[in-house]
């Protein structure tokens, strides 16, 4: 079982999850400051996240950082700040920014598959590998609408995996 959190608070689990992923990006920093009701200069969100990261690691839980990629300089800073995380899931900012060069990110993460995980959209852009959404996975939302990918609009009502899977595989919609 994996749990995703914004890292603002520590949670006690009766049964600890296998993994905890802490989301951290510009959006999460601003939300954390609001949620902690602290004056702008009084909270350093990354320090709070490091504290929460340690809390889970002490319990023997694998801890990762979910990061919405902004640029290579900011990514390197985040990678340094959270060097104790077991891995980093790098997510593509949506909607897709046309013309962005992914070479620097590719070169930086190349060769370390254990630490750096790319979302399916980034795998396609950074590594040139076809997206696996709808091939090895699908997305089902809270209304039981199945989609090839959670980033796309086209969906069908989910019934059973055996009935839904063949219908999902013929959808070709992709945001990249």
PDB file of C-alpha atoms in Angstrom:
ATOM      1  CA  UNK A   1       0.000   0.000   0.000  1.00  0.00           C
ATOM      2  CA  UNK A   2       1.266   3.479  -0.886  1.00  0.00           C
ATOM      3  CA  UNK A   3       0.129   6.727   0.742  1.00  0.00           C
ATOM      4  CA  UNK A   4       0.584  10.200  -0.752  1.00  0.00           C
ATOM      5  CA  UNK A   5       0.710  13.267   1.495  1.00  0.00           C
ATOM      6  CA  UNK A   6       1.660  16.923   1.204  1.00  0.00           C
ATOM      7  CA  UNK A   7       4.165  16.496   4.038  1.00  0.00           C
ATOM      8  CA  UNK A   8       2.604  19.149   6.265  1.00  0.00           C
ATOM      9  CA  UNK A   9       1.784  16.706   9.058  1.00  0.00           C
ATOM     10  CA  UNK A  10       2.955  13.363  10.382  1.00  0.00           C
ATOM     11  CA  UNK A  11       0.403  10.559  10.324  1.00  0.00           C
ATOM     12  CA  UNK A  12       0.390   7.545  12.592  1.00  0.00           C
ATOM     13  CA  UNK A  13      -0.680   4.345  10.842  1.00  0.00           C
ATOM     14  CA  UNK A  14      -1.896   1.304  12.787  1.00  0.00           C
ATOM     15  CA  UNK A  15      -0.594  -0.726   9.863  1.00  0.00           C
ATOM     16  CA  UNK A  16       2.272   1.173   8.216  1.00  0.00           C
ATOM     17  CA  UNK A  17       2.148   1.457   4.423  1.00  0.00           C
ATOM     18  CA  UNK A  18       4.923   0.080   2.225  1.00  0.00           C
ATOM     19  CA  UNK A  19       5.610   3.539   0.832  1.00  0.00           C
ATOM     20  CA  UNK A  20       4.835   7.152   1.589  1.00  0.00           C
ATOM     21  CA  UNK A  21       5.183   9.703  -1.197  1.00  0.00           C
ATOM     22  CA  UNK A  22       5.416  13.356  -0.206  1.00  0.00           C
ATOM     23  CA  UNK A  23       4.320  15.838  -2.869  1.00  0.00           C
ATOM     24  CA  UNK A  24       6.551  18.896  -3.077  1.00  0.00           C
ATOM     25  CA  UNK A  25       6.464  21.646  -5.703  1.00  0.00           C
ATOM     26  CA  UNK A  26       5.720  25.371  -5.898  1.00  0.00           C
ATOM     27  CA  UNK A  27       1.993  24.665  -5.504  1.00  0.00           C
ATOM     28  CA  UNK A  28       2.559  22.488  -2.421  1.00  0.00           C
ATOM     29  CA  UNK A  29       4.864  25.035  -0.746  1.00  0.00           C
ATOM     30  CA  UNK A  30       2.170  27.729  -0.932  1.00  0.00           C
ATOM     31  CA  UNK A  31      -0.565  25.375   0.307  1.00  0.00           C
ATOM     32  CA  UNK A  32       1.571  24.234   3.224  1.00  0.00           C
ATOM     33  CA  UNK A  33       2.125  27.804   4.366  1.00  0.00           C
ATOM     34  CA  UNK A  34      -1.644  28.401   4.276  1.00  0.00           C
ATOM     35  CA  UNK A  35      -2.473  25.141   6.073  1.00  0.00           C
ATOM     36  CA  UNK A  36       0.024  25.754   8.859  1.00  0.00           C
ATOM     37  CA  UNK A  37      -1.388  29.297   9.268  1.00  0.00           C
ATOM     38  CA  UNK A  38       2.076  30.718   9.645  1.00  0.00           C
ATOM     39  CA  UNK A  39       3.325  34.102   8.478  1.00  0.00           C
ATOM     40  CA  UNK A  40       5.038  33.914   5.088  1.00  0.00           C
ATOM     41  CA  UNK A  41       8.610  34.072   6.421  1.00  0.00           C
ATOM     42  CA  UNK A  42       8.036  31.863   9.486  1.00  0.00           C
ATOM     43  CA  UNK A  43       7.743  28.473   7.776  1.00  0.00           C
ATOM     44  CA  UNK A  44      10.319  26.823   5.589  1.00  0.00           C
ATOM     45  CA  UNK A  45       8.236  24.090   3.940  1.00  0.00           C
ATOM     46  CA  UNK A  46      11.186  22.000   2.773  1.00  0.00           C
ATOM     47  CA  UNK A  47      12.465  21.722   6.358  1.00  0.00           C
ATOM     48  CA  UNK A  48       9.035  20.548   7.449  1.00  0.00           C
ATOM     49  CA  UNK A  49       9.014  17.941   4.672  1.00  0.00           C
ATOM     50  CA  UNK A  50      12.494  16.714   5.667  1.00  0.00           C
ATOM     51  CA  UNK A  51      11.218  16.328   9.244  1.00  0.00           C
ATOM     52  CA  UNK A  52       8.200  14.329   8.025  1.00  0.00           C
ATOM     53  CA  UNK A  53      10.468  12.289   5.723  1.00  0.00           C
ATOM     54  CA  UNK A  54      12.654  11.331   8.720  1.00  0.00           C
ATOM     55  CA  UNK A  55       9.568  10.448  10.768  1.00  0.00           C
ATOM     56  CA  UNK A  56       8.488   7.834   8.216  1.00  0.00           C
ATOM     57  CA  UNK A  57      11.991   6.513   7.492  1.00  0.00           C
ATOM     58  CA  UNK A  58      12.559   5.862  11.218  1.00  0.00           C
ATOM     59  CA  UNK A  59       9.511   3.571  11.032  1.00  0.00           C
ATOM     60  CA  UNK A  60      11.149   1.621   8.205  1.00  0.00           C
ATOM     61  CA  UNK A  61       8.837   2.996   5.517  1.00  0.00           C
ATOM     62  CA  UNK A  62      10.169   3.675   2.013  1.00  0.00           C
ATOM     63  CA  UNK A  63       9.751   7.408   1.375  1.00  0.00           C
ATOM     64  CA  UNK A  64       9.634   9.131  -1.994  1.00  0.00           C
ATOM     65  CA  UNK A  65       9.158  12.693  -3.167  1.00  0.00           C
ATOM     66  CA  UNK A  66       6.594  13.518  -5.880  1.00  0.00           C
ATOM     67  CA  UNK A  67       7.867  16.552  -7.766  1.00  0.00           C
ATOM     68  CA  UNK A  68       6.173  18.485 -10.577  1.00  0.00           C
ATOM     69  CA  UNK A  69       9.071  19.353 -12.871  1.00  0.00           C
ATOM     70  CA  UNK A  70       9.649  23.086 -13.347  1.00  0.00           C
ATOM     71  CA  UNK A  71      13.222  23.368 -14.631  1.00  0.00           C
ATOM     72  CA  UNK A  72      16.572  21.648 -14.186  1.00  0.00           C
ATOM     73  CA  UNK A  73      17.971  24.170 -11.685  1.00  0.00           C
ATOM     74  CA  UNK A  74      14.999  23.826  -9.352  1.00  0.00           C
ATOM     75  CA  UNK A  75      14.989  20.043  -9.772  1.00  0.00           C
ATOM     76  CA  UNK A  76      18.656  19.808  -8.754  1.00  0.00           C
ATOM     77  CA  UNK A  77      17.901  21.916  -5.663  1.00  0.00           C
ATOM     78  CA  UNK A  78      14.971  19.666  -4.707  1.00  0.00           C
ATOM     79  CA  UNK A  79      17.093  16.578  -5.315  1.00  0.00           C
ATOM     80  CA  UNK A  80      19.738  17.971  -2.952  1.00  0.00           C
ATOM     81  CA  UNK A  81      17.267  19.066  -0.256  1.00  0.00           C
ATOM     82  CA  UNK A  82      15.576  15.667  -0.230  1.00  0.00           C
ATOM     83  CA  UNK A  83      18.659  13.524  -0.817  1.00  0.00           C
ATOM     84  CA  UNK A  84      17.541  11.190   1.991  1.00  0.00           C
ATOM     85  CA  UNK A  85      14.376  10.211   0.105  1.00  0.00           C
ATOM     86  CA  UNK A  86      14.507   6.717  -1.341  1.00  0.00           C
ATOM     87  CA  UNK A  87      13.237   7.912  -4.711  1.00  0.00           C
ATOM     88  CA  UNK A  88      11.780  10.843  -6.598  1.00  0.00           C
ATOM     89  CA  UNK A  89       8.768  10.579  -8.880  1.00  0.00           C
ATOM     90  CA  UNK A  90       9.135  13.324 -11.469  1.00  0.00           C
ATOM     91  CA  UNK A  91       5.781  14.473 -12.807  1.00  0.00           C
ATOM     92  CA  UNK A  92       5.171  16.529 -15.910  1.00  0.00           C
ATOM     93  CA  UNK A  93       3.522  19.905 -15.420  1.00  0.00           C
ATOM     94  CA  UNK A  94       0.206  19.901 -17.235  1.00  0.00           C
ATOM     95  CA  UNK A  95      -0.859  21.206 -19.652  1.00  0.00           C
ATOM     96  CA  UNK A  96       2.238  20.337 -21.650  1.00  0.00           C
ATOM     97  CA  UNK A  97       4.523  23.256 -22.459  1.00  0.00           C
ATOM     98  CA  UNK A  98       5.394  22.978 -26.132  1.00  0.00           C
ATOM     99  CA  UNK A  99       9.037  23.214 -27.129  1.00  0.00           C
ATOM    100  CA  UNK A 100      10.521  22.376 -23.730  1.00  0.00           C
ATOM    101  CA  UNK A 101      13.959  20.762 -23.982  1.00  0.00           C
ATOM    102  CA  UNK A 102      14.232  17.632 -21.849  1.00  0.00           C
ATOM    103  CA  UNK A 103      17.915  16.909 -22.569  1.00  0.00           C
ATOM    104  CA  UNK A 104      19.262  18.277 -19.272  1.00  0.00           C
ATOM    105  CA  UNK A 105      16.783  16.268 -17.205  1.00  0.00           C
ATOM    106  CA  UNK A 106      17.555  13.141 -19.243  1.00  0.00           C
ATOM    107  CA  UNK A 107      21.307  13.564 -18.721  1.00  0.00           C
ATOM    108  CA  UNK A 108      20.925  14.279 -14.990  1.00  0.00           C
ATOM    109  CA  UNK A 109      18.808  11.219 -14.175  1.00  0.00           C
ATOM    110  CA  UNK A 110      20.297   8.794 -16.705  1.00  0.00           C
ATOM    111  CA  UNK A 111      21.541   5.606 -15.128  1.00  0.00           C
ATOM    112  CA  UNK A 112      19.717   5.864 -11.796  1.00  0.00           C
ATOM    113  CA  UNK A 113      16.390   4.083 -12.252  1.00  0.00           C
ATOM    114  CA  UNK A 114      16.192   3.254  -8.552  1.00  0.00           C
ATOM    115  CA  UNK A 115      16.111   6.898  -7.458  1.00  0.00           C
ATOM    116  CA  UNK A 116      14.336   8.654 -10.326  1.00  0.00           C
ATOM    117  CA  UNK A 117      10.906   7.549 -11.493  1.00  0.00           C
ATOM    118  CA  UNK A 118       9.229   9.336 -14.412  1.00  0.00           C
ATOM    119  CA  UNK A 119       5.501   9.628 -14.939  1.00  0.00           C
ATOM    120  CA  UNK A 120       4.318   8.064 -18.191  1.00  0.00           C
ATOM    121  CA  UNK A 121       4.121  11.415 -20.009  1.00  0.00           C
ATOM    122  CA  UNK A 122       7.722  12.240 -19.128  1.00  0.00           C
ATOM    123  CA  UNK A 123       8.985   8.809 -20.155  1.00  0.00           C
ATOM    124  CA  UNK A 124       7.705   9.580 -23.626  1.00  0.00           C
ATOM    125  CA  UNK A 125       9.226  13.092 -23.727  1.00  0.00           C
ATOM    126  CA  UNK A 126      12.515  12.480 -21.894  1.00  0.00           C
ATOM    127  CA  UNK A 127      13.401   8.989 -23.085  1.00  0.00           C
ATOM    128  CA  UNK A 128      11.385   8.700 -26.304  1.00  0.00           C
ATOM    129  CA  UNK A 129       9.751   5.487 -25.094  1.00  0.00           C
ATOM    130  CA  UNK A 130       6.075   5.069 -25.999  1.00  0.00           C
ATOM    131  CA  UNK A 131       3.628   5.702 -23.178  1.00  0.00           C
ATOM    132  CA  UNK A 132       2.482   2.548 -21.350  1.00  0.00           C
ATOM    133  CA  UNK A 133      -0.853   4.022 -20.239  1.00  0.00           C
ATOM    134  CA  UNK A 134      -3.631   1.869 -21.614  1.00  0.00           C
ATOM    135  CA  UNK A 135      -1.110  -0.883 -22.357  1.00  0.00           C
ATOM    136  CA  UNK A 136      -0.101  -1.962 -18.865  1.00  0.00           C
ATOM    137  CA  UNK A 137      -2.450   0.190 -16.770  1.00  0.00           C
ATOM    138  CA  UNK A 138      -5.626   2.245 -16.815  1.00  0.00           C
ATOM    139  CA  UNK A 139      -7.195   4.921 -14.632  1.00  0.00           C
ATOM    140  CA  UNK A 140     -10.555   4.691 -12.867  1.00  0.00           C
ATOM    141  CA  UNK A 141     -11.947   7.841 -11.255  1.00  0.00           C
ATOM    142  CA  UNK A 142     -14.307   8.230  -8.292  1.00  0.00           C
ATOM    143  CA  UNK A 143     -17.315   8.073 -10.659  1.00  0.00           C
ATOM    144  CA  UNK A 144     -16.154   4.713 -12.051  1.00  0.00           C
ATOM    145  CA  UNK A 145     -15.172   6.199 -15.399  1.00  0.00           C
ATOM    146  CA  UNK A 146     -12.234   4.315 -16.884  1.00  0.00           C
ATOM    147  CA  UNK A 147      -9.658   6.159 -18.979  1.00  0.00           C
ATOM    148  CA  UNK A 148      -6.525   5.131 -20.785  1.00  0.00           C
ATOM    149  CA  UNK A 149      -4.750   7.818 -18.759  1.00  0.00           C
ATOM    150  CA  UNK A 150      -5.814  10.075 -15.896  1.00  0.00           C
ATOM    151  CA  UNK A 151      -4.693  13.082 -17.971  1.00  0.00           C
ATOM    152  CA  UNK A 152      -7.177  12.502 -20.784  1.00  0.00           C
ATOM    153  CA  UNK A 153     -10.883  13.236 -21.185  1.00  0.00           C
ATOM    154  CA  UNK A 154     -12.117  10.227 -23.159  1.00  0.00           C
ATOM    155  CA  UNK A 155     -13.539   7.587 -20.851  1.00  0.00           C
ATOM    156  CA  UNK A 156     -16.019   4.750 -20.593  1.00  0.00           C
ATOM    157  CA  UNK A 157     -18.079   3.419 -17.683  1.00  0.00           C
ATOM    158  CA  UNK A 158     -16.101   0.799 -15.783  1.00  0.00           C
ATOM    159  CA  UNK A 159     -17.879  -2.532 -15.388  1.00  0.00           C
ATOM    160  CA  UNK A 160     -15.310  -5.300 -15.040  1.00  0.00           C
ATOM    161  CA  UNK A 161     -11.669  -5.465 -16.035  1.00  0.00           C
ATOM    162  CA  UNK A 162     -12.428  -8.142 -18.611  1.00  0.00           C
ATOM    163  CA  UNK A 163     -15.042  -5.937 -20.326  1.00  0.00           C
ATOM    164  CA  UNK A 164     -13.392  -2.542 -19.861  1.00  0.00           C
ATOM    165  CA  UNK A 165      -9.790  -3.392 -20.781  1.00  0.00           C
ATOM    166  CA  UNK A 166     -10.364  -4.113 -24.514  1.00  0.00           C
ATOM    167  CA  UNK A 167     -12.343  -0.867 -24.879  1.00  0.00           C
ATOM    168  CA  UNK A 168      -9.614   1.188 -23.175  1.00  0.00           C
ATOM    169  CA  UNK A 169      -6.896  -0.169 -25.438  1.00  0.00           C
ATOM    170  CA  UNK A 170      -8.487   1.274 -28.590  1.00  0.00           C
ATOM    171  CA  UNK A 171      -8.591   4.846 -27.205  1.00  0.00           C
ATOM    172  CA  UNK A 172      -5.710   6.784 -28.762  1.00  0.00           C
ATOM    173  CA  UNK A 173      -6.053  10.120 -26.972  1.00  0.00           C
ATOM    174  CA  UNK A 174      -2.771  11.404 -25.495  1.00  0.00           C
ATOM    175  CA  UNK A 175      -1.754  14.825 -24.167  1.00  0.00           C
ATOM    176  CA  UNK A 176       1.840  14.664 -25.429  1.00  0.00           C
TER     177      UNK A 176
END
